[in-house]
PDB file of C-alpha atoms in Angstrom:
ATOM      1  CA  UNK P 193       8.753  -6.968 -15.984  1.00  0.00           C
ATOM      2  CA  UNK P 194       7.488 -10.331 -14.818  1.00  0.00           C
ATOM      3  CA  UNK P 195       9.561 -12.112 -17.484  1.00  0.00           C
ATOM      4  CA  UNK P 196      12.918 -10.917 -16.111  1.00  0.00           C
ATOM      5  CA  UNK P 197      12.044 -10.913 -12.403  1.00  0.00           C
ATOM      6  CA  UNK P 198      11.074 -13.614  -9.979  1.00  0.00           C
ATOM      7  CA  UNK P 199       8.071 -11.544  -8.882  1.00  0.00           C
ATOM      8  CA  UNK P 200       6.550  -8.180  -9.850  1.00  0.00           C
ATOM      9  CA  UNK P 201       3.775  -6.390  -7.969  1.00  0.00           C
ATOM     10  CA  UNK P 202       2.222  -2.957  -7.549  1.00  0.00           C
ATOM     11  CA  UNK P 203       1.407  -1.778  -4.020  1.00  0.00           C
ATOM     12  CA  UNK P 204      -1.867   0.133  -3.794  1.00  0.00           C
ATOM     13  CA  UNK P 205      -2.450   0.466  -0.047  1.00  0.00           C
ATOM     14  CA  UNK P 206      -0.242   1.764   2.743  1.00  0.00           C
ATOM     15  CA  UNK P 207      -0.968  -1.316   4.852  1.00  0.00           C
ATOM     16  CA  UNK P 208       0.428  -3.532   2.070  1.00  0.00           C
ATOM     17  CA  UNK P 209       3.926  -2.012   2.077  1.00  0.00           C
ATOM     18  CA  UNK P 210       5.487  -3.988   4.942  1.00  0.00           C
ATOM     19  CA  UNK P 211       4.116  -7.459   4.105  1.00  0.00           C
ATOM     20  CA  UNK P 212       4.816  -7.002   0.402  1.00  0.00           C
ATOM     21  CA  UNK P 213       8.425  -5.929   1.006  1.00  0.00           C
ATOM     22  CA  UNK P 214       8.899  -8.892   3.363  1.00  0.00           C
ATOM     23  CA  UNK P 215       7.509 -11.291   0.744  1.00  0.00           C
ATOM     24  CA  UNK P 216       9.713  -9.727  -1.943  1.00  0.00           C
ATOM     25  CA  UNK P 217      12.821 -10.188   0.215  1.00  0.00           C
ATOM     26  CA  UNK P 218      11.879 -13.818   0.905  1.00  0.00           C
ATOM     27  CA  UNK P 219      11.284 -14.546  -2.790  1.00  0.00           C
ATOM     28  CA  UNK P 220      14.467 -12.755  -3.896  1.00  0.00           C
ATOM     29  CA  UNK P 221      16.541 -14.949  -1.571  1.00  0.00           C
ATOM     30  CA  UNK P 222      14.602 -18.204  -2.075  1.00  0.00           C
ATOM     31  CA  UNK P 223      16.301 -20.855  -4.200  1.00  0.00           C
ATOM     32  CA  UNK P 224      18.405 -19.167  -6.841  1.00  0.00           C
ATOM     33  CA  UNK P 225      18.658 -15.504  -5.782  1.00  0.00           C
ATOM     34  CA  UNK P 226      17.117 -13.116  -8.263  1.00  0.00           C
ATOM     35  CA  UNK P 227      15.501  -9.721  -8.746  1.00  0.00           C
ATOM     36  CA  UNK P 228      11.988  -8.754  -7.726  1.00  0.00           C
ATOM     37  CA  UNK P 229      10.130  -5.603  -8.751  1.00  0.00           C
ATOM     38  CA  UNK P 230       7.944  -3.497  -6.446  1.00  0.00           C
ATOM     39  CA  UNK P 231       6.000  -0.574  -7.850  1.00  0.00           C
ATOM     40  CA  UNK P 232       5.060   1.871  -5.092  1.00  0.00           C
ATOM     41  CA  UNK P 233       3.075   4.850  -6.399  1.00  0.00           C
ATOM     42  CA  UNK P 234       4.073   8.202  -4.962  1.00  0.00           C
ATOM     43  CA  UNK P 235       0.620   8.808  -3.451  1.00  0.00           C
ATOM     44  CA  UNK P 236       1.110   5.726  -1.261  1.00  0.00           C
ATOM     45  CA  UNK P 237       4.430   7.065   0.052  1.00  0.00           C
ATOM     46  CA  UNK P 238       3.292  10.605   0.924  1.00  0.00           C
ATOM     47  CA  UNK P 239       1.501  11.427   4.208  1.00  0.00           C
ATOM     48  CA  UNK P 240      -2.271  10.973   4.171  1.00  0.00           C
ATOM     49  CA  UNK P 241      -3.103  14.654   4.744  1.00  0.00           C
ATOM     50  CA  UNK P 242      -0.931  15.767   1.811  1.00  0.00           C
ATOM     51  CA  UNK P 243      -2.459  13.196  -0.546  1.00  0.00           C
ATOM     52  CA  UNK P 244      -6.021  14.062   0.530  1.00  0.00           C
ATOM     53  CA  UNK P 245      -5.420  17.763  -0.085  1.00  0.00           C
ATOM     54  CA  UNK P 246      -3.764  17.112  -3.446  1.00  0.00           C
ATOM     55  CA  UNK P 247      -6.528  14.765  -4.670  1.00  0.00           C
ATOM     56  CA  UNK P 248      -9.334  17.101  -3.622  1.00  0.00           C
ATOM     57  CA  UNK P 249      -7.684  20.211  -5.110  1.00  0.00           C
ATOM     58  CA  UNK P 250      -6.658  18.532  -8.381  1.00  0.00           C
ATOM     59  CA  UNK P 251     -10.070  16.931  -8.945  1.00  0.00           C
ATOM     60  CA  UNK P 252     -11.871  20.239  -8.399  1.00  0.00           C
ATOM     61  CA  UNK P 253     -14.644  18.664  -6.325  1.00  0.00           C
ATOM     62  CA  UNK P 254     -13.909  20.287  -2.990  1.00  0.00           C
ATOM     63  CA  UNK P 255     -17.122  21.984  -1.769  1.00  0.00           C
ATOM     64  CA  UNK P 256     -18.923  20.980  -4.969  1.00  0.00           C
ATOM     65  CA  UNK P 257     -22.289  22.587  -5.673  1.00  0.00           C
ATOM     66  CA  UNK P 258     -23.946  20.091  -8.031  1.00  0.00           C
ATOM     67  CA  UNK P 259     -24.821  16.414  -7.590  1.00  0.00           C
ATOM     68  CA  UNK P 260     -22.031  15.206  -9.913  1.00  0.00           C
ATOM     69  CA  UNK P 261     -19.327  16.998  -7.924  1.00  0.00           C
ATOM     70  CA  UNK P 262     -20.765  15.760  -4.631  1.00  0.00           C
ATOM     71  CA  UNK P 263     -20.819  12.168  -5.932  1.00  0.00           C
ATOM     72  CA  UNK P 264     -17.229  12.444  -7.175  1.00  0.00           C
ATOM     73  CA  UNK P 265     -16.139  13.950  -3.845  1.00  0.00           C
ATOM     74  CA  UNK P 266     -17.782  11.051  -1.977  1.00  0.00           C
ATOM     75  CA  UNK P 267     -16.022   8.554  -4.259  1.00  0.00           C
ATOM     76  CA  UNK P 268     -12.651  10.292  -3.751  1.00  0.00           C
ATOM     77  CA  UNK P 269     -13.069  10.297   0.031  1.00  0.00           C
ATOM     78  CA  UNK P 270     -13.909   6.567  -0.025  1.00  0.00           C
ATOM     79  CA  UNK P 271     -10.968   5.762  -2.298  1.00  0.00           C
ATOM     80  CA  UNK P 272      -8.535   7.660  -0.068  1.00  0.00           C
ATOM     81  CA  UNK P 273      -9.952   6.058   3.077  1.00  0.00           C
ATOM     82  CA  UNK P 274      -9.431   2.562   1.623  1.00  0.00           C
ATOM     83  CA  UNK P 275      -5.947   3.470   0.400  1.00  0.00           C
ATOM     84  CA  UNK P 276      -4.785   4.517   3.874  1.00  0.00           C
ATOM     85  CA  UNK P 277      -6.931   2.453   6.263  1.00  0.00           C
ATOM     86  CA  UNK P 278      -8.018  -0.802   4.624  1.00  0.00           C
ATOM     87  CA  UNK P 279      -6.159  -3.802   6.066  1.00  0.00           C
ATOM     88  CA  UNK P 280      -3.819  -5.836   3.874  1.00  0.00           C
ATOM     89  CA  UNK P 281      -5.059  -9.382   3.253  1.00  0.00           C
ATOM     90  CA  UNK P 282      -2.986 -12.244   1.900  1.00  0.00           C
ATOM     91  CA  UNK P 283      -2.716 -15.980   2.477  1.00  0.00           C
ATOM     92  CA  UNK P 284      -5.338 -16.034   5.242  1.00  0.00           C
ATOM     93  CA  UNK P 285      -3.660 -13.217   7.202  1.00  0.00           C
ATOM     94  CA  UNK P 286      -4.853  -9.710   7.887  1.00  0.00           C
ATOM     95  CA  UNK P 287      -2.310  -6.936   8.437  1.00  0.00           C
ATOM     96  CA  UNK P 288      -3.363  -3.535   9.680  1.00  0.00           C
ATOM     97  CA  UNK P 289      -1.362  -0.437   8.709  1.00  0.00           C
ATOM     98  CA  UNK P 290       0.325  -0.091  12.092  1.00  0.00           C
ATOM     99  CA  UNK P 291       0.016  -3.646  13.364  1.00  0.00           C
ATOM    100  CA  UNK P 292       1.498  -7.077  12.922  1.00  0.00           C
ATOM    101  CA  UNK P 293      -0.033  -9.769  10.720  1.00  0.00           C
ATOM    102  CA  UNK P 294      -2.359 -12.232  12.373  1.00  0.00           C
ATOM    103  CA  UNK P 295      -3.165 -15.795  11.461  1.00  0.00           C
ATOM    104  CA  UNK P 296      -1.248 -18.910  10.421  1.00  0.00           C
ATOM    105  CA  UNK P 297       1.979 -18.878   8.476  1.00  0.00           C
ATOM    106  CA  UNK P 298       3.557 -15.776  10.016  1.00  0.00           C
ATOM    107  CA  UNK P 299       7.335 -16.009   9.894  1.00  0.00           C
ATOM    108  CA  UNK P 300       9.171 -13.850  12.430  1.00  0.00           C
ATOM    109  CA  UNK P 301      12.276 -12.059  11.183  1.00  0.00           C
ATOM    110  CA  UNK P 302      15.368 -11.466  13.246  1.00  0.00           C
ATOM    111  CA  UNK P 303      16.454  -7.904  14.024  1.00  0.00           C
ATOM    112  CA  UNK P 304      19.399  -7.975  11.617  1.00  0.00           C
ATOM    113  CA  UNK P 305      17.680  -9.716   8.726  1.00  0.00           C
ATOM    114  CA  UNK P 306      16.835  -6.550   6.785  1.00  0.00           C
ATOM    115  CA  UNK P 307      20.426  -5.299   6.993  1.00  0.00           C
ATOM    116  CA  UNK P 308      21.688  -8.718   5.882  1.00  0.00           C
ATOM    117  CA  UNK P 309      19.588  -8.513   2.706  1.00  0.00           C
TER     118      UNK P 309
END
């Protein structure tokens, strides 16, 4: 959809939701207003415990007996940990899932700015 939008992106980590939505709002309003597209997979929107349980049950590796299942279970646990706990990094800033961005270039939004958009 990049050809009909000003910006298109897929969010893969929970910590990326807030900064990505803020950037999308800024870009949509910058210059000539236009559409942006954010893809947010359902497993990023659901609670961590629900996603962990679903991934482990669907993959069939929970309490695996052989080396292949144990390796896949370890990979799945690492993937889910990164998805929910890895900080978001962009433009020299680091944003943690429940924190504010740090570093240069942080623009503070007013309390009514989201409603205005």
